[in-house]
Amino acid sequence: MSAHTASRRANFIEISWPIVRATVFAGAGYFAAAFGVAAIRHGSYMDQVSIVFGFALGLVGWLLGGGALEAWVLPWFGHENTWNEGHGITRFFRYNTDHKVIGVQYMWAAGFAFFAAGMIAMGMRAELFTPQLDFFTNRAWYNTAMSIHGSLMLFSVSVVAIVGGFGNYFVPLLVGADDMVFPQVNGISWWFVLPGIMALLLSPLLGGFETGWTGYAPLATTDEAGQLFYYLGVFSLGISSMLTGVNVIATAVYMRAPGLTWNRLPMFVWAMIVTSVLNVLWVPVIGVDMMMGVMDRVVPTAFFGAKGFPLLWQDLFWLFGHPEVYIIMLTSWGLWLEIIPVFTRKTLFGYRWAVIGFVVIALLSGTVWVHHMFTAVSAARLIPFMTDTEIISIPTGFIYLSVLGTLFQGRVRLTTPMLFALFSALNFLIGGGTGIFLADVPSDFQLQDTFFVVAHFHYTILGGMIFAWFAGIYYWFPKFSGRMYNEFWGKFHAWWMMVFFNLTFFTMFISGLNGMNRRIATYLPDLTRLNQFTSINAWAFGAGFFVALVNLLVSAYRGERAPANPWGGKTLEWATTSPPPHENFETIPIVRGDFYSYGDVEEPEMGVFPNPSLSPHQHTTGDD
Amino acid sequence: MPAPVTYEKLTARQVRMYWGGFWLLVLSESMIFVTVFAVRFLMAYANVAPDVDKLLGGLVTLIFVLSVAPARGAVNEIRKGNNDRAAGGLLATALRGTLAFAGVIVDFFTEKIPAASRFGESYFLAAGYHALHIVIGLVVLYALYSSARKGRFSVDNHWSVEAGVVFWNFVVILYIILYAIYFWV
Amino acid sequence: MRDVPILAVLWVVLSAIGEWVIQILVNHWPLIASAQGEETKFAFVFLFRVGAVVFIGITLIIVYSMIRWRVPEDDTLDSPHQYRSNWRFTAPWIIVTALLNLFFIVHPGITGLANIWGMAVAAAKNPNTIEVDVECQQWSWHFSYPKLGIFHTTTLVLPVNTPVKFVLHSDDVIHSFWVPSFGIKKDVIPGEERVLYVTPNKITSTKDNLLTRVQCAELCGSGHSTMRAVVQVESKSDFEQWAKKNGSSSLRSTGSAKGAG
């Protein structure tokens, strides 16, 4: 979309052939491995061993077909890189190393997964509209639906949408760089996401899986074979997180523009760094857990059986799983602190405290995991983990300190992004606050595994992160699409979502306290009224997303052209065109002040000098 | 057809960035093995199955250790810009690594440890994960060898060789630890 | 700045209203029918009461700011108030949140646990404690009263105001033993034994109140939703009659409880 790209429109074949080739290679790899292994073992191509090897080789085929063959493998062995990264719209459907393209690819993948998982949720609420089984054929399919809903949301939406989508797109821009440190690794990391999503969506072909997104053994060892796709899909998604994590940290450490010292670093970048450290450290742990799960089914070993350690699965899962929820939330908090100063034109309050909050939360996040298991573990573990879990609320409070201090006495412009950011803060207050009831062990003894918990995590993740995601989408939409969205429908969407979200999920606190446990397809009749109320509001809530979809899609093509800086923001992404050119900045910016000062606190200047020797990347003489 | 790519010299800053990112990757990979080794101690405490094949394990360890010297030699050569000599060193490393890998495969199939025992399960988990990393390391070494043969590296641009060799060293060190804690502790 | 006094007054008023609402909710709380349940309910209500004040305070500041300082969207002026920090806000905030969280750890956290454990220890020493072996599998519950000679019933019958020691075993996957009105649950792990002490303190049954039922509370497969059992808490004399009718030895048996769990 920059001036020098080809202006003719690409035809369908040019757009789609890499994805088609990737699919073909994936299928070929899958079946070659599955049949090969079956032949060697005298088994069937549909049995579990064949499936595992099939997935592995299929994944390799998918990566190669999308472009890694010409761009990675052949050059490793000394050949030239002949891969054409495309132009215009064709870039998004193939291996591409421009972080902006990759960011958009992640956003679309997350959006697709969100849509799929959301539709499943609509189906779940249809089932729960009545106490009996009437929407799903049987309870096992409800459990599978519920499991896919959770797995998609947790593994392929909540960590992919902001961290993968905005992180990739905006971290280089926010630090004044022209790309990430490892553009090739970045390019390939996205290709691990779709196999993960597809594995989860295709698990019904193998019978589905009933364990929920948490995959607890030993149920996971004995339920349907779709469980394998859960293990393998999550593993693939994990690789993506790991690679992105490495790239983000390296970029933020090494590629900051001149003058961008650590204490001027944008809040979103701080959040991305801390999130990436968590990704780098903890994703491997869940990878091992998944592999052990595969082994328990396929070999079979007995890591998690009655003769092994059934709780070991949970320990390893939550060792990753708790940092995971901070991986989800940290960038949302970063977005609040980016957006609120801009729309109050007031200096960010307590920058240092907020950064300390992020870092301490990350440090503590690895020490609290047992609070997901209070009803299962021995008494000795209860007090230490309750203590740590309560303590982590303190740094979390620092973020609200910053929000309130900035908001108070500001000049508040309630645009769509600001509405979403504030709604996110309000929702997360309920979500995080109800966490206190679960952190307290006696209280948790009653609430664990009830709909109270379901409400809690939907308030934090949906109410917190998804609302923040939309805040970011509307905030940065002008930048990455070059056009303005429709403000009326944006606000409509914000209010609609807020109202129906709260009506849907607040009632779940009540049904939880009234004895409704989680992960059930049918329930006792006394809970009918509550559930009907929840379901109706849930459907209304879901319908609201279509407003956003139409608004954003139509605006992307027909919206008013956006200026470089429609909001008056001061971070570096606003110092370049909308959308940015391929190399992000005409010349590398030089930073001479901080980004969050307004009024007479300190007037920052965004000096821009022609200084190409400062660019860390030397452009090759190949095709741009 | 795009013009042939010239491999421009890497600036000191670029090299620092690449090492920074590389060590982060090594940190992440190490977490895999921290987890796997922790599981081993959790499941089997400090016990070692009496019938582990210490000899085979020792032999594999020896071959791995012997593969390090030609790798370091290759790095020294490539720092001077000698692609051919470096290629030779990389090939030697890769061949020894392949031999060690063969030993690992043989060990997999001939170990008398019962797979279903707690020790056995955690051993095969660790050995399997490590074997995966051997394969990755070997692919990297063969790729580097092939590229060096084509003269792709120079005094100013050979970071991939250095990183690849460090990764191989990482694989070897992991095996030494694995040997120690599964065969001897 | 008149805002601070206004906010303070609003905070007090709204908190008072909030506490009043909470009191109404507490008066209509779902049935809690055990001593342990009263502990867990107390913990919840305590946190609710304190948490509501905090929640109201923060929400108030956000909503107040959205209204009080709102300007049109095409406004281009900077706010006249600019400051990076303000120890009068930051220091109390950090100190109060830290103290509050540390306080919660102790009360109702540790104190609640101490009470629950205390009840368990007392029950372990009490010769009147009824022992019920709970065996669960996909997807049903079986109860045995070894000292009363009653085995494998599917209805859980208990005497009121008597400690019960549940010894939990699972035959297959992880389940969780939960009677909602008892206010406490315990996961059941295959290959391990878990113990849960409960002292029911009201006469109730599944017929009277659906919250008095055994409900599996850990996803265990397709039958998880319906993995339930009927519970009856009866007076001591009714229970003795039931035990005599179904069992082979009397309620008052000698012999110590198996070691504390």
mmCIF file of N, CA and C in Angstrom, chain C residues 154-249:
data_model
loop_
_atom_site.group_PDB
_atom_site.id
_atom_site.type_symbol
_atom_site.label_atom_id
_atom_site.label_comp_id
_atom_site.label_asym_id
_atom_site.label_seq_id
_atom_site.Cartn_x
_atom_site.Cartn_y
_atom_site.Cartn_z
ATOM 1 N N THR C 154 -26.508 -45.782 47.442
ATOM 2 C CA THR C 154 -26.379 -44.650 46.529
ATOM 3 C C THR C 154 -27.017 -43.396 47.092
ATOM 4 N N THR C 155 -27.577 -43.491 48.264
ATOM 5 C CA THR C 155 -28.104 -42.289 48.928
ATOM 6 C C THR C 155 -27.224 -42.011 50.134
ATOM 7 N N LEU C 156 -26.884 -40.767 50.318
ATOM 8 C CA LEU C 156 -26.038 -40.396 51.445
ATOM 9 C C LEU C 156 -26.919 -39.924 52.596
ATOM 10 N N VAL C 157 -26.968 -40.728 53.637
ATOM 11 C CA VAL C 157 -27.798 -40.381 54.795
ATOM 12 C C VAL C 157 -26.871 -40.025 55.947
ATOM 13 N N LEU C 158 -27.129 -38.912 56.598
ATOM 14 C CA LEU C 158 -26.236 -38.442 57.655
ATOM 15 C C LEU C 158 -27.039 -37.914 58.831
ATOM 16 N N PRO C 159 -26.479 -38.033 60.022
ATOM 17 C CA PRO C 159 -27.157 -37.435 61.179
ATOM 18 C C PRO C 159 -26.722 -35.979 61.351
ATOM 19 N N VAL C 160 -27.640 -35.168 61.851
ATOM 20 C CA VAL C 160 -27.306 -33.755 62.001
ATOM 21 C C VAL C 160 -26.385 -33.574 63.207
ATOM 22 N N ASN C 161 -25.597 -32.505 63.172
ATOM 23 C CA ASN C 161 -24.713 -32.148 64.283
ATOM 24 C C ASN C 161 -23.760 -33.247 64.708
ATOM 25 N N THR C 162 -23.408 -34.090 63.770
ATOM 26 C CA THR C 162 -22.415 -35.126 64.043
ATOM 27 C C THR C 162 -21.308 -34.990 63.009
ATOM 28 N N PRO C 163 -20.053 -34.995 63.444
ATOM 29 C CA PRO C 163 -18.989 -34.890 62.437
ATOM 30 C C PRO C 163 -18.972 -36.122 61.548
ATOM 31 N N VAL C 164 -18.704 -35.887 60.282
ATOM 32 C CA VAL C 164 -18.601 -36.990 59.329
ATOM 33 C C VAL C 164 -17.223 -36.934 58.700
ATOM 34 N N LYS C 165 -16.603 -38.114 58.637
ATOM 35 C CA LYS C 165 -15.315 -38.190 57.945
ATOM 36 C C LYS C 165 -15.548 -38.904 56.637
ATOM 37 N N PHE C 166 -15.418 -38.179 55.543
ATOM 38 C CA PHE C 166 -15.556 -38.788 54.218
ATOM 39 C C PHE C 166 -14.178 -39.243 53.762
ATOM 40 N N VAL C 167 -14.088 -40.515 53.428
ATOM 41 C CA VAL C 167 -12.831 -41.040 52.875
ATOM 42 C C VAL C 167 -13.088 -41.264 51.390
ATOM 43 N N LEU C 168 -12.337 -40.549 50.563
ATOM 44 C CA LEU C 168 -12.687 -40.477 49.149
ATOM 45 C C LEU C 168 -11.730 -41.269 48.276
ATOM 46 N N HIS C 169 -12.297 -42.083 47.410
ATOM 47 C CA HIS C 169 -11.499 -42.848 46.435
ATOM 48 C C HIS C 169 -12.136 -42.762 45.071
ATOM 49 N N SER C 170 -11.275 -42.711 44.063
ATOM 50 C CA SER C 170 -11.804 -42.744 42.705
ATOM 51 C C SER C 170 -11.268 -43.963 41.983
ATOM 52 N N ASP C 171 -12.127 -44.549 41.170
ATOM 53 C CA ASP C 171 -11.701 -45.735 40.427
ATOM 54 C C ASP C 171 -11.086 -45.403 39.090
ATOM 55 N N ASP C 172 -11.311 -44.187 38.602
ATOM 56 C CA ASP C 172 -10.838 -43.953 37.234
ATOM 57 C C ASP C 172 -10.203 -42.571 37.055
ATOM 58 N N VAL C 173 -11.001 -41.538 36.930
ATOM 59 C CA VAL C 173 -10.427 -40.221 36.645
ATOM 60 C C VAL C 173 -10.636 -39.316 37.871
ATOM 61 N N ILE C 174 -10.197 -38.091 37.765
ATOM 62 C CA ILE C 174 -10.367 -37.158 38.869
ATOM 63 C C ILE C 174 -11.840 -36.720 38.937
ATOM 64 N N HIS C 175 -12.417 -36.841 40.107
ATOM 65 C CA HIS C 175 -13.756 -36.324 40.363
ATOM 66 C C HIS C 175 -13.648 -35.326 41.505
ATOM 67 N N SER C 176 -14.777 -34.764 41.901
ATOM 68 C CA SER C 176 -14.742 -33.899 43.081
ATOM 69 C C SER C 176 -16.024 -34.059 43.857
ATOM 70 N N PHE C 177 -15.865 -34.286 45.136
ATOM 71 C CA PHE C 177 -17.015 -34.541 46.003
ATOM 72 C C PHE C 177 -17.517 -33.221 46.552
ATOM 73 N N TRP C 178 -18.733 -32.878 46.197
ATOM 74 C CA TRP C 178 -19.261 -31.569 46.611
ATOM 75 C C TRP C 178 -20.730 -31.680 46.934
ATOM 76 N N VAL C 179 -21.097 -31.219 48.106
ATOM 77 C CA VAL C 179 -22.503 -31.013 48.429
ATOM 78 C C VAL C 179 -22.648 -29.502 48.571
ATOM 79 N N PRO C 180 -23.279 -28.829 47.616
ATOM 80 C CA PRO C 180 -23.308 -27.361 47.654
ATOM 81 C C PRO C 180 -23.715 -26.777 48.989
ATOM 82 N N SER C 181 -24.719 -27.362 49.635
ATOM 83 C CA SER C 181 -25.121 -26.732 50.893
ATOM 84 C C SER C 181 -24.149 -27.040 52.020
ATOM 85 N N PHE C 182 -23.226 -27.953 51.858
ATOM 86 C CA PHE C 182 -22.192 -28.155 52.873
ATOM 87 C C PHE C 182 -21.063 -27.142 52.717
ATOM 88 N N GLY C 183 -21.056 -26.429 51.584
ATOM 89 C CA GLY C 183 -20.137 -25.315 51.426
ATOM 90 C C GLY C 183 -18.676 -25.653 51.297
ATOM 91 N N ILE C 184 -18.347 -26.872 50.988
ATOM 92 C CA ILE C 184 -16.936 -27.243 50.892
ATOM 93 C C ILE C 184 -16.820 -28.437 49.959
ATOM 94 N N LYS C 185 -15.713 -28.563 49.259
ATOM 95 C CA LYS C 185 -15.563 -29.689 48.352
ATOM 96 C C LYS C 185 -14.142 -30.221 48.419
ATOM 97 N N LYS C 186 -13.969 -31.394 47.886
ATOM 98 C CA LYS C 186 -12.628 -31.975 47.832
ATOM 99 C C LYS C 186 -12.526 -32.815 46.580
ATOM 100 N N ASP C 187 -11.415 -32.621 45.856
ATOM 101 C CA ASP C 187 -11.210 -33.420 44.661
ATOM 102 C C ASP C 187 -10.822 -34.844 45.050
ATOM 103 N N VAL C 188 -11.196 -35.775 44.193
ATOM 104 C CA VAL C 188 -10.886 -37.177 44.456
ATOM 105 C C VAL C 188 -9.916 -37.641 43.377
ATOM 106 N N ILE C 189 -8.742 -38.046 43.783
ATOM 107 C CA ILE C 189 -7.678 -38.359 42.835
ATOM 108 C C ILE C 189 -7.490 -39.867 42.751
ATOM 109 N N PRO C 190 -7.535 -40.424 41.550
ATOM 110 C CA PRO C 190 -7.370 -41.877 41.448
ATOM 111 C C PRO C 190 -6.003 -42.293 41.965
ATOM 112 N N GLY C 191 -5.974 -43.394 42.666
ATOM 113 C CA GLY C 191 -4.704 -43.890 43.199
ATOM 114 C C GLY C 191 -4.337 -43.250 44.522
ATOM 115 N N GLU C 192 -5.111 -42.274 44.987
ATOM 116 C CA GLU C 192 -4.795 -41.648 46.271
ATOM 117 C C GLU C 192 -6.034 -41.621 47.136
ATOM 118 N N GLU C 193 -5.821 -41.405 48.423
ATOM 119 C CA GLU C 193 -6.955 -41.300 49.330
ATOM 120 C C GLU C 193 -7.051 -39.854 49.807
ATOM 121 N N ARG C 194 -8.255 -39.317 49.794
ATOM 122 C CA ARG C 194 -8.455 -37.973 50.314
ATOM 123 C C ARG C 194 -9.486 -38.042 51.421
ATOM 124 N N VAL C 195 -9.365 -37.142 52.367
ATOM 125 C CA VAL C 195 -10.306 -37.135 53.493
ATOM 126 C C VAL C 195 -10.936 -35.761 53.586
ATOM 127 N N LEU C 196 -12.232 -35.730 53.830
ATOM 128 C CA LEU C 196 -12.945 -34.461 54.021
ATOM 129 C C LEU C 196 -13.823 -34.591 55.266
ATOM 130 N N TYR C 197 -13.646 -33.661 56.177
ATOM 131 C CA TYR C 197 -14.491 -33.654 57.381
ATOM 132 C C TYR C 197 -15.596 -32.630 57.216
ATOM 133 N N VAL C 198 -16.831 -33.061 57.447
ATOM 134 C CA VAL C 198 -17.965 -32.138 57.371
ATOM 135 C C VAL C 198 -18.865 -32.406 58.569
ATOM 136 N N THR C 199 -19.394 -31.345 59.164
ATOM 137 C CA THR C 199 -20.384 -31.506 60.233
ATOM 138 C C THR C 199 -21.673 -30.831 59.779
ATOM 139 N N PRO C 200 -22.626 -31.618 59.269
ATOM 140 C CA PRO C 200 -23.888 -30.990 58.857
ATOM 141 C C PRO C 200 -24.593 -30.424 60.084
ATOM 142 N N ASN C 201 -25.157 -29.223 59.951
ATOM 143 C CA ASN C 201 -25.815 -28.673 61.136
ATOM 144 C C ASN C 201 -27.250 -28.241 60.893
ATOM 145 N N LYS C 202 -27.831 -28.696 59.805
ATOM 146 C CA LYS C 202 -29.262 -28.447 59.618
ATOM 147 C C LYS C 202 -29.888 -29.712 59.058
ATOM 148 N N ILE C 203 -31.140 -29.906 59.382
ATOM 149 C CA ILE C 203 -31.844 -31.049 58.815
ATOM 150 C C ILE C 203 -32.367 -30.632 57.451
ATOM 151 N N THR C 204 -31.916 -31.316 56.454
ATOM 152 C CA THR C 204 -32.286 -30.945 55.086
ATOM 153 C C THR C 204 -32.112 -32.163 54.205
ATOM 154 N N SER C 205 -32.650 -32.103 53.023
ATOM 155 C CA SER C 205 -32.446 -33.208 52.094
ATOM 156 C C SER C 205 -32.630 -32.706 50.683
ATOM 157 N N THR C 206 -32.255 -33.537 49.722
ATOM 158 C CA THR C 206 -32.376 -33.154 48.321
ATOM 159 C C THR C 206 -33.824 -32.836 47.973
ATOM 160 N N LYS C 207 -34.740 -33.538 48.608
ATOM 161 C CA LYS C 207 -36.161 -33.268 48.356
ATOM 162 C C LYS C 207 -36.532 -31.844 48.740
ATOM 163 N N ASP C 208 -35.950 -31.385 49.868
ATOM 164 C CA ASP C 208 -36.317 -30.046 50.358
ATOM 165 C C ASP C 208 -35.573 -28.957 49.616
ATOM 166 N N ASN C 209 -34.346 -29.221 49.272
ATOM 167 C CA ASN C 209 -33.523 -28.156 48.700
ATOM 168 C C ASN C 209 -32.473 -28.806 47.804
ATOM 169 N N LEU C 210 -32.519 -28.468 46.524
ATOM 170 C CA LEU C 210 -31.617 -29.116 45.585
ATOM 171 C C LEU C 210 -30.140 -28.853 45.889
ATOM 172 N N LEU C 211 -29.861 -27.858 46.695
ATOM 173 C CA LEU C 211 -28.456 -27.614 47.027
ATOM 174 C C LEU C 211 -27.888 -28.699 47.925
ATOM 175 N N THR C 212 -28.777 -29.491 48.520
ATOM 176 C CA THR C 212 -28.337 -30.608 49.336
ATOM 177 C C THR C 212 -28.322 -31.846 48.453
ATOM 178 N N ARG C 213 -27.265 -31.971 47.692
ATOM 179 C CA ARG C 213 -27.103 -33.140 46.824
ATOM 180 C C ARG C 213 -25.605 -33.306 46.646
ATOM 181 N N VAL C 214 -25.204 -34.515 46.338
ATOM 182 C CA VAL C 214 -23.806 -34.687 45.966
ATOM 183 C C VAL C 214 -23.709 -34.365 44.486
ATOM 184 N N GLN C 215 -22.749 -33.535 44.143
ATOM 185 C CA GLN C 215 -22.553 -33.158 42.740
ATOM 186 C C GLN C 215 -21.079 -33.298 42.436
ATOM 187 N N CYS C 216 -20.748 -34.013 41.388
ATOM 188 C CA CYS C 216 -19.337 -34.088 41.021
ATOM 189 C C CYS C 216 -18.912 -32.719 40.520
ATOM 190 N N ALA C 217 -17.806 -32.228 41.002
ATOM 191 C CA ALA C 217 -17.390 -30.874 40.634
ATOM 192 C C ALA C 217 -16.044 -30.855 39.932
ATOM 193 N N GLU C 218 -15.696 -31.917 39.261
ATOM 194 C CA GLU C 218 -14.512 -31.865 38.402
ATOM 195 C C GLU C 218 -14.849 -32.655 37.149
ATOM 196 N N LEU C 219 -14.698 -31.999 36.000
ATOM 197 C CA LEU C 219 -15.096 -32.600 34.735
ATOM 198 C C LEU C 219 -14.519 -33.995 34.579
ATOM 199 N N CYS C 220 -15.399 -34.955 34.384
ATOM 200 C CA CYS C 220 -14.967 -36.350 34.372
ATOM 201 C C CYS C 220 -15.509 -37.097 33.170
ATOM 202 N N GLY C 221 -15.928 -36.379 32.135
ATOM 203 C CA GLY C 221 -16.434 -37.078 30.968
ATOM 204 C C GLY C 221 -17.864 -36.690 30.686
ATOM 205 N N SER C 222 -18.509 -37.454 29.818
ATOM 206 C CA SER C 222 -19.834 -37.034 29.370
ATOM 207 C C SER C 222 -20.890 -37.159 30.445
ATOM 208 N N GLY C 223 -20.651 -37.969 31.437
ATOM 209 C CA GLY C 223 -21.662 -38.108 32.490
ATOM 210 C C GLY C 223 -21.501 -37.142 33.634
ATOM 211 N N HIS C 224 -20.565 -36.224 33.478
ATOM 212 C CA HIS C 224 -20.247 -35.307 34.582
ATOM 213 C C HIS C 224 -21.462 -34.523 35.048
ATOM 214 N N SER C 225 -22.276 -34.046 34.096
ATOM 215 C CA SER C 225 -23.429 -33.209 34.477
ATOM 216 C C SER C 225 -24.380 -33.935 35.398
ATOM 217 N N THR C 226 -24.499 -35.228 35.180
ATOM 218 C CA THR C 226 -25.535 -35.946 35.927
ATOM 219 C C THR C 226 -24.951 -36.824 37.020
ATOM 220 N N MET C 227 -23.663 -36.631 37.319
ATOM 221 C CA MET C 227 -23.069 -37.464 38.365
ATOM 222 C C MET C 227 -23.455 -36.886 39.722
ATOM 223 N N ARG C 228 -24.595 -37.317 40.190
ATOM 224 C CA ARG C 228 -25.129 -36.765 41.437
ATOM 225 C C ARG C 228 -25.572 -37.880 42.360
ATOM 226 N N ALA C 229 -25.857 -37.510 43.583
ATOM 227 C CA ALA C 229 -26.455 -38.477 44.513
ATOM 228 C C ALA C 229 -27.374 -37.725 45.455
ATOM 229 N N VAL C 230 -28.365 -38.442 45.940
ATOM 230 C CA VAL C 230 -29.328 -37.860 46.875
ATOM 231 C C VAL C 230 -28.710 -37.833 48.262
ATOM 232 N N VAL C 231 -28.968 -36.750 48.982
ATOM 233 C CA VAL C 231 -28.443 -36.587 50.341
ATOM 234 C C VAL C 231 -29.608 -36.365 51.289
ATOM 235 N N GLN C 232 -29.517 -36.996 52.444
ATOM 236 C CA GLN C 232 -30.521 -36.750 53.487
ATOM 237 C C GLN C 232 -29.813 -36.519 54.799
ATOM 238 N N VAL C 233 -30.016 -35.341 55.373
ATOM 239 C CA VAL C 233 -29.489 -35.094 56.718
ATOM 240 C C VAL C 233 -30.671 -35.182 57.675
ATOM 241 N N GLU C 234 -30.583 -36.128 58.608
ATOM 242 C CA GLU C 234 -31.738 -36.373 59.469
ATOM 243 C C GLU C 234 -31.377 -36.151 60.929
ATOM 244 N N SER C 235 -32.377 -36.178 61.759
ATOM 245 C CA SER C 235 -32.111 -36.086 63.193
ATOM 246 C C SER C 235 -31.372 -37.341 63.617
ATOM 247 N N LYS C 236 -30.711 -37.253 64.762
ATOM 248 C CA LYS C 236 -29.884 -38.392 65.187
ATOM 249 C C LYS C 236 -30.714 -39.653 65.360
ATOM 250 N N SER C 237 -31.911 -39.503 65.876
ATOM 251 C CA SER C 237 -32.720 -40.714 66.109
ATOM 252 C C SER C 237 -33.173 -41.302 64.788
ATOM 253 N N ASP C 238 -33.568 -40.454 63.842
ATOM 254 C CA ASP C 238 -33.960 -40.980 62.532
ATOM 255 C C ASP C 238 -32.804 -41.691 61.880
ATOM 256 N N PHE C 239 -31.628 -41.118 62.055
ATOM 257 C CA PHE C 239 -30.465 -41.741 61.440
ATOM 258 C C PHE C 239 -30.199 -43.103 62.065
ATOM 259 N N GLU C 240 -30.323 -43.169 63.391
ATOM 260 C CA GLU C 240 -30.070 -44.457 64.053
ATOM 261 C C GLU C 240 -31.035 -45.507 63.556
ATOM 262 N N GLN C 241 -32.284 -45.100 63.358
ATOM 263 C CA GLN C 241 -33.261 -46.059 62.844
ATOM 264 C C GLN C 241 -32.861 -46.550 61.466
ATOM 265 N N TRP C 242 -32.480 -45.604 60.629
ATOM 266 C CA TRP C 242 -32.073 -45.960 59.269
ATOM 267 C C TRP C 242 -30.877 -46.899 59.282
ATOM 268 N N ALA C 243 -29.918 -46.585 60.177
ATOM 269 C CA ALA C 243 -28.705 -47.408 60.245
ATOM 270 C C ALA C 243 -29.058 -48.822 60.696
ATOM 271 N N LYS C 244 -29.959 -48.916 61.704
ATOM 272 C CA LYS C 244 -30.316 -50.255 62.181
ATOM 273 C C LYS C 244 -30.987 -51.042 61.089
ATOM 274 N N LYS C 245 -31.866 -50.341 60.337
ATOM 275 C CA LYS C 245 -32.599 -51.047 59.301
ATOM 276 C C LYS C 245 -31.665 -51.577 58.216
ATOM 277 N N ASN C 246 -30.637 -50.802 57.899
ATOM 278 C CA ASN C 246 -29.815 -51.167 56.743
ATOM 279 C C ASN C 246 -28.505 -51.833 57.093
ATOM 280 N N GLY C 247 -28.110 -51.678 58.348
ATOM 281 C CA GLY C 247 -26.754 -52.110 58.658
ATOM 282 C C GLY C 247 -26.747 -53.365 59.498
ATOM 283 N N SER C 248 -25.543 -53.752 59.881
ATOM 284 C CA SER C 248 -25.432 -54.964 60.667
ATOM 285 C C SER C 248 -24.781 -54.717 62.006
ATOM 286 N N SER C 249 -24.372 -53.495 62.330
ATOM 287 C CA SER C 249 -23.876 -53.247 63.693
ATOM 288 C C SER C 249 -24.403 -51.905 64.166
#
